[in-house]
mmCIF file of C-alpha atoms in Angstrom:
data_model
loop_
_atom_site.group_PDB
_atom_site.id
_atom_site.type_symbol
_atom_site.label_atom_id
_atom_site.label_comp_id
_atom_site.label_asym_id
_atom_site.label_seq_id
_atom_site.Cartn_x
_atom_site.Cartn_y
_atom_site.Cartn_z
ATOM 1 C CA UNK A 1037 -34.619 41.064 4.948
ATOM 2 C CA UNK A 1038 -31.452 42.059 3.609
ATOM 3 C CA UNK A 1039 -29.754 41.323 7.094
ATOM 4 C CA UNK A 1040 -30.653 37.885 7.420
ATOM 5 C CA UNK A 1041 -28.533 37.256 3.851
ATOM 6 C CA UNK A 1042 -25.634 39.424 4.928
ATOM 7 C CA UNK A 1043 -25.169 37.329 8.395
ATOM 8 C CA UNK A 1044 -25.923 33.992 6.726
ATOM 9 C CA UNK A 1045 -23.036 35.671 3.650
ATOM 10 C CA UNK A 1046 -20.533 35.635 6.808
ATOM 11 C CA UNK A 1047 -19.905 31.936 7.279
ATOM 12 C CA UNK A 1048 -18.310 31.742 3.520
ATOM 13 C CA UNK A 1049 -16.061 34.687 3.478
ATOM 14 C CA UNK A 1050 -12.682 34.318 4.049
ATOM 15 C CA UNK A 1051 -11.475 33.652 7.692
ATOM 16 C CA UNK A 1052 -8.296 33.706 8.731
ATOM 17 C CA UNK A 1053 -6.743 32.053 11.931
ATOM 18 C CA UNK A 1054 -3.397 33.396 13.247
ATOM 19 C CA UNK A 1055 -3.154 33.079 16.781
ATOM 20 C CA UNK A 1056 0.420 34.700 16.416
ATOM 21 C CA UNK A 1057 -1.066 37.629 14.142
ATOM 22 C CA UNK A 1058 -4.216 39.241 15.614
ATOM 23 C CA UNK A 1059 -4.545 42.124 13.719
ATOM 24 C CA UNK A 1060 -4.713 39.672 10.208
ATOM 25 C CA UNK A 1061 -8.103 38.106 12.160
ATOM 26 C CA UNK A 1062 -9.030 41.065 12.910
ATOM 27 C CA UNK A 1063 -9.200 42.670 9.645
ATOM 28 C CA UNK A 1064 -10.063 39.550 7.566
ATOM 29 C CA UNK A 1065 -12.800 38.043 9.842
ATOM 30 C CA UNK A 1066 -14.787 41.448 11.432
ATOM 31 C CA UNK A 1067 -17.890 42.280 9.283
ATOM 32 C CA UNK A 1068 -19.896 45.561 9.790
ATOM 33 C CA UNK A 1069 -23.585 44.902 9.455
ATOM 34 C CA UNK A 1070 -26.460 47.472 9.072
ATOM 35 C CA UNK A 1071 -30.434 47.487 7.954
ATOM 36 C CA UNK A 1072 -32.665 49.786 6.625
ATOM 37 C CA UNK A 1073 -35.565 51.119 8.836
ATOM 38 C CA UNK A 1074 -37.464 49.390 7.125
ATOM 39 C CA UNK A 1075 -35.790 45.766 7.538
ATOM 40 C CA UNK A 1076 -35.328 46.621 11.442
ATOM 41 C CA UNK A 1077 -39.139 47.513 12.096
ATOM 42 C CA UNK A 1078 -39.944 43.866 9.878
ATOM 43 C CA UNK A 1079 -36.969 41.773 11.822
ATOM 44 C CA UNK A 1080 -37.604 39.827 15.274
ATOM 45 C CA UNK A 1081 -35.301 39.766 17.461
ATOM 46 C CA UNK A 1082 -35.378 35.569 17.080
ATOM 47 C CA UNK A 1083 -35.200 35.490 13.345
ATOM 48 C CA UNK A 1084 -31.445 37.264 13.611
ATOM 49 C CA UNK A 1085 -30.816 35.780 16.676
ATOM 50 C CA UNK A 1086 -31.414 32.370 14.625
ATOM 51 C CA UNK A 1087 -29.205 33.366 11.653
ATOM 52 C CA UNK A 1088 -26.003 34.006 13.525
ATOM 53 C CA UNK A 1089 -26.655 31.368 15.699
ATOM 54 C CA UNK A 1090 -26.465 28.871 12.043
ATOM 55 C CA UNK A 1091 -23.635 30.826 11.041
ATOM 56 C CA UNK A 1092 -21.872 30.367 13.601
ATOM 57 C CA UNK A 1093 -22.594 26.638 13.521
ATOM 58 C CA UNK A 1094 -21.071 26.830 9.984
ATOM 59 C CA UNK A 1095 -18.173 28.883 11.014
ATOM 60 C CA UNK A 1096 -17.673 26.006 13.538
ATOM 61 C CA UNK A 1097 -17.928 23.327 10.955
ATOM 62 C CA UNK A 1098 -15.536 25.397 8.754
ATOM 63 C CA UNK A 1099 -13.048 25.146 11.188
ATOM 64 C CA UNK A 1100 -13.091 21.873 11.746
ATOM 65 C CA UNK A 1101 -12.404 21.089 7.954
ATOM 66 C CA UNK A 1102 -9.464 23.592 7.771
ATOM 67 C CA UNK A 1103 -7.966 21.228 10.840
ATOM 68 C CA UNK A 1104 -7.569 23.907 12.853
ATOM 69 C CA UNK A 1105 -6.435 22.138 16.734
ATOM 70 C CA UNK A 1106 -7.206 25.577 18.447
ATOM 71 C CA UNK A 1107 -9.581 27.669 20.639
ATOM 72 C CA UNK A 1108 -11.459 29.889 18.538
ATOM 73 C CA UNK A 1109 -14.629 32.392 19.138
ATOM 74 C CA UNK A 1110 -17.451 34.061 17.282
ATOM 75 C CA UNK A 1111 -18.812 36.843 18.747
ATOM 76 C CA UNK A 1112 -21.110 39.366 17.965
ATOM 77 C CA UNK A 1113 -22.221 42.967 19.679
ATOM 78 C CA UNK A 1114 -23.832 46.065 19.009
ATOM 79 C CA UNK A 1115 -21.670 49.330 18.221
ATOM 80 C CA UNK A 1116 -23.586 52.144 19.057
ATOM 81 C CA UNK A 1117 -21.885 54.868 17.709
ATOM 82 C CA UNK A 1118 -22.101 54.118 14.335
ATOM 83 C CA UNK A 1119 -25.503 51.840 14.495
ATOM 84 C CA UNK A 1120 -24.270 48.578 13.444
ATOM 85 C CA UNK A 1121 -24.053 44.977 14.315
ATOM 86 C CA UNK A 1122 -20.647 43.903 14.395
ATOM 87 C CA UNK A 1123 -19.284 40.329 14.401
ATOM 88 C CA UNK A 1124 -16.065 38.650 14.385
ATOM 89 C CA UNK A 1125 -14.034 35.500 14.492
ATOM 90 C CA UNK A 1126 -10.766 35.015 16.655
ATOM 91 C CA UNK A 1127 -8.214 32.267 17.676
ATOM 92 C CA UNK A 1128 -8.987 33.424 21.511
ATOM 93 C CA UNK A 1129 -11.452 32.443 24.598
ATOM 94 C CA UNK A 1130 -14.351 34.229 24.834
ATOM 95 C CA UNK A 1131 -12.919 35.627 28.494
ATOM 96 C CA UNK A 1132 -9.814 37.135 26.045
ATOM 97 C CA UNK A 1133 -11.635 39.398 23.507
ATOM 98 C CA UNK A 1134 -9.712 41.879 21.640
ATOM 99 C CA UNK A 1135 -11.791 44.663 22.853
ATOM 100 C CA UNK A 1136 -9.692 47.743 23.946
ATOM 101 C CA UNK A 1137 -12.022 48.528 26.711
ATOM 102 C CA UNK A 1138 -14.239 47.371 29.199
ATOM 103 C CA UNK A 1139 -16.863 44.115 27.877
ATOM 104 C CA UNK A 1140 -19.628 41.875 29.002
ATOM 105 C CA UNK A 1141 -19.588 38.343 27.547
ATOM 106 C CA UNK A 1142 -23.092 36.620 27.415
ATOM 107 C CA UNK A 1143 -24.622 33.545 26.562
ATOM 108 C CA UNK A 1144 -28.035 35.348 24.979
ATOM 109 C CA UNK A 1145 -27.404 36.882 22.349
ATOM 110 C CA UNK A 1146 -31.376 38.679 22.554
ATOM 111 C CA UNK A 1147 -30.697 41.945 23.895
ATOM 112 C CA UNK A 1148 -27.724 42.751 21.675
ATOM 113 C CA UNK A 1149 -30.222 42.224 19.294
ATOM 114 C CA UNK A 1150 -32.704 44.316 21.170
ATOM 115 C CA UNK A 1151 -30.725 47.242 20.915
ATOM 116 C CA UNK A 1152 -30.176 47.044 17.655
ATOM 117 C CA UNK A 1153 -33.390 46.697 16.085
ATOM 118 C CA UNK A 1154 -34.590 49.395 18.890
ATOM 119 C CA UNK A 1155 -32.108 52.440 17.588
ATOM 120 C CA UNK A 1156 -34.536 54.149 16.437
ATOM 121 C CA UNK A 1157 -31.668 56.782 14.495
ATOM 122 C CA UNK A 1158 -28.552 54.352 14.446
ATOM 123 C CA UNK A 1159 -24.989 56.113 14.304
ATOM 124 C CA UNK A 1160 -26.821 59.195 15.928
ATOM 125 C CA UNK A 1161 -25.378 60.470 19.176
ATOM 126 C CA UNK A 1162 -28.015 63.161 20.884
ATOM 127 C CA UNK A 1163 -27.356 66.189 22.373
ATOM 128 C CA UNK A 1164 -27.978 64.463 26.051
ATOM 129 C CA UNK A 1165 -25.477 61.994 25.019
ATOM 130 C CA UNK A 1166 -22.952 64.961 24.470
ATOM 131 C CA UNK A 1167 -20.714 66.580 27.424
ATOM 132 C CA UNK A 1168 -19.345 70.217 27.393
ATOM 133 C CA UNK A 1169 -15.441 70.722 27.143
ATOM 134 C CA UNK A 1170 -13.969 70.030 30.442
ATOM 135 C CA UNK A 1171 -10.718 70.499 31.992
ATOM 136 C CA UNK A 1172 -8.436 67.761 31.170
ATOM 137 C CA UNK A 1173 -7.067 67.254 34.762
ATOM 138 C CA UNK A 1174 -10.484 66.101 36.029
ATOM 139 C CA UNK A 1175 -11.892 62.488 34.550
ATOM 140 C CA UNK A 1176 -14.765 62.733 32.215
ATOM 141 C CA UNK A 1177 -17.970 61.183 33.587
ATOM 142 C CA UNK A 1178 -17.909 58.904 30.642
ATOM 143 C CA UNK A 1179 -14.881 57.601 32.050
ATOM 144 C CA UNK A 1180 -16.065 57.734 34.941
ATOM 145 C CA UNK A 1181 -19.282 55.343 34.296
ATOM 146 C CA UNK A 1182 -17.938 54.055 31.155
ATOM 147 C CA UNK A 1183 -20.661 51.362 30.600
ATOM 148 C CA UNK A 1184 -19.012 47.307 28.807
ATOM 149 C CA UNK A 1185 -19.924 46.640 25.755
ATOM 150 C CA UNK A 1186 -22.179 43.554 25.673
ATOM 151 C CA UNK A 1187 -20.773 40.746 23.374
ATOM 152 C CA UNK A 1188 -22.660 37.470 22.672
ATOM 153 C CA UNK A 1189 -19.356 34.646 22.456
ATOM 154 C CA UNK A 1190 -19.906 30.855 20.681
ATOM 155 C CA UNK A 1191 -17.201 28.989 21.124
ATOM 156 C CA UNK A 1192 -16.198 27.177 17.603
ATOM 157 C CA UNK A 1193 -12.808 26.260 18.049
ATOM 158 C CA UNK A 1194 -12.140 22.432 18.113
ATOM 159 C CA UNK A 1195 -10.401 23.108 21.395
ATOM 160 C CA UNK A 1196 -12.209 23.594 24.508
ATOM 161 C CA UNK A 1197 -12.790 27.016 26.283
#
């Protein structure tokens, strides 16, 4: 259950909040998360729902202490290209991700979860997930039906949303 002690590990590393200097949150506060096929066929879907839910209670109280007057987010989704959970913690709304494309924001954090725990060969892209060399004039159909990432967003700024 290595997981569960990595997500619980997030609420005490360093986080930075610099409203005027994303890329610092960025890069100090995003985590990259994995487990063994053998920790994702033993996990429930609750039991890591559970454990970022308390760390991002602590995150929350953490925040608080540093006196920090702000909106601020944790937020957690599923990259599927390179099989990981992925969290982060920014002095923005949950509507104002720094995502560079297209995202769903939701209160249930169960199917990111889901999908985790369910890739079956994470980081693994198969051959009916690949498209042949097209001509650059017409728009790929991944463009085309490019599907938002789904994020699960907890407020824990002392601010309101």
């Amino acid at each position: 259950m290595v997981l569960l002690t990595w997500i619980s590990e997030v609420a005490d590393e360093p986080l930075a909040l610099e409203p005027a200097d994303r890329q610092v949150e960025w890069e100090t506060n995003t985590w990259w998360l994995s487990a063994e096929d053998e920790d994702r066929r033993s996990l429930s879907v609750s039991a890591v729902v559970a454990a970022f839910e308390r760390t991002a209670s602590a995150i929350q109280v953490r925040i608080r202490e540093l006196g920090f007057p702000g909106v601020a987010t944790f937020y957690v989704w599923h990259e599927e290209q390179t099989g990981q959970l992925r969290c982060s913690t920014g002095s923005v709304a949950a509507e104002a991700l720094p995502f560079g494309g297209a995202y769903e924001q939701s209160d249930d954090l169960g199917p990111v979860i889901e999908g985790f725990l369910a890739d079956s060969e994470p980081g693994v892209t198969g051959w009916s997930g690949l498209e042949g060399v097209q001509n650059h004039s017409e728009p790929t159909r991944a463009k085309r039906e490019a599907v938002p990432i789904r994020v699960w967003a907890s407020s824990v700024g002392a601010a309101p949303r």
